[in-house]
Short mmCIF file of C-alpha atoms in Angstrom, two decimals:
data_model
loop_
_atom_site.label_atom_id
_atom_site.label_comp_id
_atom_site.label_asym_id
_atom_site.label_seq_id
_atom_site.Cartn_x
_atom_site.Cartn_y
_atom_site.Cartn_z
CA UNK T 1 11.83 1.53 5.58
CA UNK T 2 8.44 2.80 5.32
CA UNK T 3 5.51 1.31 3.07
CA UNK T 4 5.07 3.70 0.10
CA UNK T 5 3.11 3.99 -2.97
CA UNK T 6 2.67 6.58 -5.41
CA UNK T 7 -0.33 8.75 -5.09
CA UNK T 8 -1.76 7.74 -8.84
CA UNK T 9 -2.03 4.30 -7.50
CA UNK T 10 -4.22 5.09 -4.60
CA UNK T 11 -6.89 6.68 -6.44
CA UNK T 12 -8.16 4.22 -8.92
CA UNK T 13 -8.73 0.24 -9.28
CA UNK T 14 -5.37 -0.43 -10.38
CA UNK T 15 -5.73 -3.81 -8.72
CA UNK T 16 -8.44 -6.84 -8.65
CA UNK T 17 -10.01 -7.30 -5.11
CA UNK T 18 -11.37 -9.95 -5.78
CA UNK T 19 -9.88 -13.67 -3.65
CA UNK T 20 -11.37 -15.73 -6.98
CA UNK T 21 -9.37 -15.27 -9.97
CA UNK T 22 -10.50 -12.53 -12.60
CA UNK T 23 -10.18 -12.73 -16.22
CA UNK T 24 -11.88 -9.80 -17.15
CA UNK T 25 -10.43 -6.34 -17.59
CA UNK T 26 -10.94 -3.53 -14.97
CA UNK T 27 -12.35 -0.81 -17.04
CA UNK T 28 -12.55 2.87 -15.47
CA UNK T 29 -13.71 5.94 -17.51
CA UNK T 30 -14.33 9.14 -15.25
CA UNK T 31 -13.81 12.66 -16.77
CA UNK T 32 -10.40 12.47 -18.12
CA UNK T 33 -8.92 9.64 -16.46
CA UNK T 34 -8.91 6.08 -18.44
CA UNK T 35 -7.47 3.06 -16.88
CA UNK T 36 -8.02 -0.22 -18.14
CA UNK T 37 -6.24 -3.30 -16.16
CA UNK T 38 -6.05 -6.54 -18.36
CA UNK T 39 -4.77 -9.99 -17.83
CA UNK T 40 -2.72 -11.87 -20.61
CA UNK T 41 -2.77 -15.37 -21.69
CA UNK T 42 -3.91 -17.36 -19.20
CA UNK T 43 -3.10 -15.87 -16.23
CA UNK T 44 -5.58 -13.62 -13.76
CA UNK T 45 -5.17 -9.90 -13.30
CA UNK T 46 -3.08 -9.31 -10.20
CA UNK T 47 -4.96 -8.66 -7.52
CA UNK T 48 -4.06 -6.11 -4.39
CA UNK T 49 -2.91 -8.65 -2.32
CA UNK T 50 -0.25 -9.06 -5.13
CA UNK T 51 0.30 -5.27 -4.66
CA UNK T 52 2.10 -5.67 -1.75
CA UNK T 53 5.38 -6.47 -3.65
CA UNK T 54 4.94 -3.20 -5.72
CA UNK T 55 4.70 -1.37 -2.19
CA UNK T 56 8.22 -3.12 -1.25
CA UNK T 57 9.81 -2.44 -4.20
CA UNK T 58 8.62 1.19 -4.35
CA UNK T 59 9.72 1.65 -1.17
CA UNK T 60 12.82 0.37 -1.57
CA UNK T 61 13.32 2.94 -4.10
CA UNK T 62 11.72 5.60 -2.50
CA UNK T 63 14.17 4.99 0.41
CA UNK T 64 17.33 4.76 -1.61
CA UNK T 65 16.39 7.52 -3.56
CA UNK T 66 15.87 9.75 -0.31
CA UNK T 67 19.24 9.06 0.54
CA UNK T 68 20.77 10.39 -2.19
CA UNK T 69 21.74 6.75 -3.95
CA UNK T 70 21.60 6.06 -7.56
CA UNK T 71 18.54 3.97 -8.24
CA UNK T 72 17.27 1.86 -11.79
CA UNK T 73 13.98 0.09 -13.18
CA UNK T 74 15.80 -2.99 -10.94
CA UNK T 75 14.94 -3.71 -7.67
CA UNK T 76 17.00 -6.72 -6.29
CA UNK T 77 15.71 -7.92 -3.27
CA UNK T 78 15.83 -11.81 -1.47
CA UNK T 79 12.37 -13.66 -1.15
CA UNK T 80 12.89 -13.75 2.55
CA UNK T 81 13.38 -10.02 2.58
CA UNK T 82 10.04 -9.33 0.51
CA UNK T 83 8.16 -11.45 2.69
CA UNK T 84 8.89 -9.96 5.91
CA UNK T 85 8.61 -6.68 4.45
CA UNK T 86 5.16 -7.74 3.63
CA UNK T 87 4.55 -9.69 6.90
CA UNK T 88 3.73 -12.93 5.10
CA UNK T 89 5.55 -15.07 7.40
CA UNK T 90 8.51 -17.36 5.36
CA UNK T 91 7.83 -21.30 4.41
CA UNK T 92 7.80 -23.18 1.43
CA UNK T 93 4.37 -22.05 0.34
CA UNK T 94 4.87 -18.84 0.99
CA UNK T 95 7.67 -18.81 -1.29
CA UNK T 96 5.82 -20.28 -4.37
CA UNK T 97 2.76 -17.91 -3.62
CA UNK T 98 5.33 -15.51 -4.21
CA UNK T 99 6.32 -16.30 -7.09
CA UNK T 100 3.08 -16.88 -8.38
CA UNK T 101 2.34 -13.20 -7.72
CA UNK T 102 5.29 -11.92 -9.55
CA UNK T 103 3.97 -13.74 -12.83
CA UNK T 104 0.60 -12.09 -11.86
CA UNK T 105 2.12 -8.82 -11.90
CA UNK T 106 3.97 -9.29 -14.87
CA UNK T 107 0.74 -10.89 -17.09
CA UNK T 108 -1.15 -7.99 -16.19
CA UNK T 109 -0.94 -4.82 -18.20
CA UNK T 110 -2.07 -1.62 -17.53
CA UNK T 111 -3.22 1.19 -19.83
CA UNK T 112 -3.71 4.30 -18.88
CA UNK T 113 -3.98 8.31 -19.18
CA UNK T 114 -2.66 8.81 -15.65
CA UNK T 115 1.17 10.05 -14.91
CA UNK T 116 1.69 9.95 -18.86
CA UNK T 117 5.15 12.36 -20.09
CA UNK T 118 4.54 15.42 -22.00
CA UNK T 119 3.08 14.75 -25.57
CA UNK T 120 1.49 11.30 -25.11
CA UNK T 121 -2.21 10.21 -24.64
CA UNK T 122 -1.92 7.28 -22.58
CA UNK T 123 1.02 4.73 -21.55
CA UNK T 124 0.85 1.02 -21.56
CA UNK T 125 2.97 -0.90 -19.10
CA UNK T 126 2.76 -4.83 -16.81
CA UNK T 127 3.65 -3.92 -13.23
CA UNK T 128 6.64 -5.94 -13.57
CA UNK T 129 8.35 -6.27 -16.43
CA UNK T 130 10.20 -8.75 -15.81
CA UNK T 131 12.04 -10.64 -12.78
CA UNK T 132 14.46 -13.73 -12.34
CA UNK T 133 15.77 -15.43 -9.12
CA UNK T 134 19.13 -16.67 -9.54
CA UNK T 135 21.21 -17.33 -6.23
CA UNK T 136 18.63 -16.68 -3.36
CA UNK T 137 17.85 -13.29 -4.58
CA UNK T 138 15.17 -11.74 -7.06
CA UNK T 139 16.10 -9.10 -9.04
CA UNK T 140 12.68 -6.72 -10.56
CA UNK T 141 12.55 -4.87 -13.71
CA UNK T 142 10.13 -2.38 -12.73
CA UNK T 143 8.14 -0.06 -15.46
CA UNK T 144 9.59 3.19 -16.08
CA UNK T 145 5.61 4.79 -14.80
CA UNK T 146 6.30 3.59 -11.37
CA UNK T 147 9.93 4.01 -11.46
CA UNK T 148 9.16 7.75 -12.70
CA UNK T 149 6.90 8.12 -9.93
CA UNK T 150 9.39 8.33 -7.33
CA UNK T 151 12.20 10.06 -9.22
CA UNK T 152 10.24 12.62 -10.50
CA UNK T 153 8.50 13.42 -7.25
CA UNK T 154 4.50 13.05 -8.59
CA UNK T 155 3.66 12.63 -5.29
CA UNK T 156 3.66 9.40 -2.98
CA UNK T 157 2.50 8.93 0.46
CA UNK T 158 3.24 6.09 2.97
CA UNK T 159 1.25 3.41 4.47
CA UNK T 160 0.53 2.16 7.88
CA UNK T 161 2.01 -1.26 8.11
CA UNK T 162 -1.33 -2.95 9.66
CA UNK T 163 -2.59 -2.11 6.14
CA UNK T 164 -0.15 -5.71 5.02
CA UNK T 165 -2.83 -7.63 7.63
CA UNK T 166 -6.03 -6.73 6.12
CA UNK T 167 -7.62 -9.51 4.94
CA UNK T 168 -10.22 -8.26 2.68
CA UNK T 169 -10.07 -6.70 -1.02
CA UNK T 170 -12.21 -4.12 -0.77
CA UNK T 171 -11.21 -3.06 2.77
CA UNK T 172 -7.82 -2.68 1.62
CA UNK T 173 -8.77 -0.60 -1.34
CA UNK T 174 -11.00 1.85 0.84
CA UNK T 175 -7.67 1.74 2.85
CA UNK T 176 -5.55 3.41 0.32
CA UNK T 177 -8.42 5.78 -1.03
CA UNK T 178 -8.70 7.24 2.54
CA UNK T 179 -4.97 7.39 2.83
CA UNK T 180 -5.15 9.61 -0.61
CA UNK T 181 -7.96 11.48 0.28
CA UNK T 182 -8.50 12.03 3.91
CA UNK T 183 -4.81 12.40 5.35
CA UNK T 184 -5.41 13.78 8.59
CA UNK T 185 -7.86 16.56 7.69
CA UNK T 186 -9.72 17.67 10.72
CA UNK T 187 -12.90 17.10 8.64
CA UNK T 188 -11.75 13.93 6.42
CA UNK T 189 -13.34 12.77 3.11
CA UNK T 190 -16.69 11.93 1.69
CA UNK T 191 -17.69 10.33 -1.24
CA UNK T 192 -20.71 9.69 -2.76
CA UNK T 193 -21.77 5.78 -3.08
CA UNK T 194 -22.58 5.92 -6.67
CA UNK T 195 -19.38 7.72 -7.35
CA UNK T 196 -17.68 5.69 -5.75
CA UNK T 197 -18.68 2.39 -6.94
CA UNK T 198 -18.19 3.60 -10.20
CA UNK T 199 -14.28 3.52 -8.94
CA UNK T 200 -13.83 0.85 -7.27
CA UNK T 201 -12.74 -2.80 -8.58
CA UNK T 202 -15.65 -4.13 -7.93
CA UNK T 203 -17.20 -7.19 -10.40
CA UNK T 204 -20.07 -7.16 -8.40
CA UNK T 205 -23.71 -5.59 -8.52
CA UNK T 206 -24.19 -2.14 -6.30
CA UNK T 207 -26.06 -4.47 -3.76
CA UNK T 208 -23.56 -6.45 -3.04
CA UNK T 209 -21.08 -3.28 -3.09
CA UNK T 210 -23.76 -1.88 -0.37
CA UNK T 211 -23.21 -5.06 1.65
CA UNK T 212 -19.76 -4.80 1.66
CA UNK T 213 -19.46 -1.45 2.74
CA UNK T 214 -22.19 -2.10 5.57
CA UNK T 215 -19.66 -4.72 7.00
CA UNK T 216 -16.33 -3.07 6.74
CA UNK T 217 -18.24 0.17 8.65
CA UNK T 218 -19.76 -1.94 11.07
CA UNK T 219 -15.86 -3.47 11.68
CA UNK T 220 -14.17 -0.06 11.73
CA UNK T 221 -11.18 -2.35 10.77
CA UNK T 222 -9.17 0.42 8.57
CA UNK T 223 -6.54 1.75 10.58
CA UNK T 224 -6.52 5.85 11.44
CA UNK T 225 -9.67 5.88 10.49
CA UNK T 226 -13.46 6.03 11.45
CA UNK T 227 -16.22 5.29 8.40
CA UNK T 228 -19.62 6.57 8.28
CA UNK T 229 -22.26 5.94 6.51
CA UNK T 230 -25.17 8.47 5.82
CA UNK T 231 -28.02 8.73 3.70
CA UNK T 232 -29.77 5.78 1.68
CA UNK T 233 -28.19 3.36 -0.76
CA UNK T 234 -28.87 4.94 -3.42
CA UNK T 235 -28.02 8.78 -2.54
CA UNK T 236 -25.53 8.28 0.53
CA UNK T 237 -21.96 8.53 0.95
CA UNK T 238 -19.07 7.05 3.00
CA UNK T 239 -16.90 9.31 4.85
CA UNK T 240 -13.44 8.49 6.54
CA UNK T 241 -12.51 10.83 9.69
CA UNK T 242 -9.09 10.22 11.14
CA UNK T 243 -8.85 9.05 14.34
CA UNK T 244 -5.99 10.47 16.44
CA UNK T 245 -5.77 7.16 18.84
CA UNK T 246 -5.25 4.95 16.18
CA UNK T 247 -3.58 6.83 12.97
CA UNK T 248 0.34 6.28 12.92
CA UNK T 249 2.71 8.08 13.75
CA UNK T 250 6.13 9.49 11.23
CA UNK T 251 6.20 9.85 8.20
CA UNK T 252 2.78 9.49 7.11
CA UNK T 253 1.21 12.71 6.21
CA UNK T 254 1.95 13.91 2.67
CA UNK T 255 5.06 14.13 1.35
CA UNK T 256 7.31 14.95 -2.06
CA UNK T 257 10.62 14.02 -2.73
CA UNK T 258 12.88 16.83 -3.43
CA UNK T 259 15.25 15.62 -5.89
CA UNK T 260 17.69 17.86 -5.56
CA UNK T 261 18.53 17.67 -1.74
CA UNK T 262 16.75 14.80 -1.07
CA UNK T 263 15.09 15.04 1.41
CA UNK T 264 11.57 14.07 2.59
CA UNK T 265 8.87 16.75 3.73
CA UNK T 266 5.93 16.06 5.07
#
């Protein structure tokens, strides 16, 4: 089973990437698109590390649904199954950092004009609407946006596994913006630093975005990828080139899911 996740979610700071809890919103206004990502009560937003169980259970889906099985909002799924999936390693902690990521998911709620049905604005939705473990397993009530985004073939793409070992926030999110945007074209994807900072999840200043970038390019740590920087601070842009060597192989160009013969293109 490959990692998955719907294209939407790629795109746009769906996610905190932050390691310190954050209790504000994520607010994103550009052109059209509004996405605001909110904790509730007392818990943090979820961050992307927290993400990872959405990527299991959309790709659980995903790989159900390819195979012509009938497939719900509920993903059931054991702990020791998600965390493999994940590569988190299995343990006692990891088990109650588990769970303490489901509550994250499901205390955070999303609003937002992207992937909304015919005749409405904007759709609010937590990434998890609910989950229970009763007997070993964990059974996931999943929104009907994400669940929609597989059966009605919006458009997902999958993931390199080495994407579970990155350790840093915004690394991880660059990850999945050059996975959206850069694929394997010959001449990749640029973005311009304002723009994109404007984008990303980012609490911090635009100097301390700078900095961050400056370190991830100097690592080259996203996998399939080369990043380059050019121009100043304030007027330059990142670009991510694929690397042949080191981008994966299968399924991991684009793809749709043909509903009615399912099967995957890519």
């Amino acid at each position: 089973m490959m990692p998955s996740l719907p294209r939407d979610l790629m795109s746009w700071p769906f996610f905190s990437i932050a390691k310190t809890p954050r209790h504000l919103p994520i607010v994103c206004n550009i052109g059209a698109v509004h996405l605001e990502v909110a904790p509730s009560g007392r818990l943090p937003v979820a961050t992307i590390w927290d993400a990872d169980i959405i990527v299991w259970a959309v790709s659980a889906l995903r790989h159900a649904h390819a195979r012509g099985k009938s497939v719900s909002v509920h993903v059931p799924g054991s702990p020791a199954e998600i965390l493999r999936f994940t590569r988190r390693g299995e343990g006692a902690e990891k088990y109650d950092r588990l769970r303490d990521a489901l509550d994250r998911l499901a205390g955070t709620r999303v609003t937002t004009t992207l992937g909304v049905p015919s005749g409405q604005d904007r759709v609010t939705f937590p990434w998890i609407v609910a989950w229970q473990e009763r007997r070993g397993m964990i059974d996931l009530i999943l929104p009907d946006w994400l669940h929609g985004a597989v059966t009605a073939s919006r458009g997902m793409l999958t993931l390199n596994h080495v994407w579970f070992g990155l350790t840093g926030g915004l690394e991880r999110w660059l990850y999945l913006l050059a996975r959206r945007h850069a694929g394997r074209q010959p001449s990749g994807w640029s973005f311009d630093l304002a723009h994109l900072y404007r984008k990303s999840p980012t609490a911090g200043s635009r100097k301390r975005f700078n900095l961050e970038l400056r370190g991830i390019v100097s690592t080259q740590g996203l996998p399939g990828y080369r990043l380059v920087l050019t121009g100043t601070t304030t007027r330059g842009t990142l670009s991510f080139l694929p690397v042949a060597a080191t981008y994966p192989q299968g399924y991991v160009d684009k793809w749709r899911l043909y509903v009615d013969n399912a099967v995957e293109h890519p």
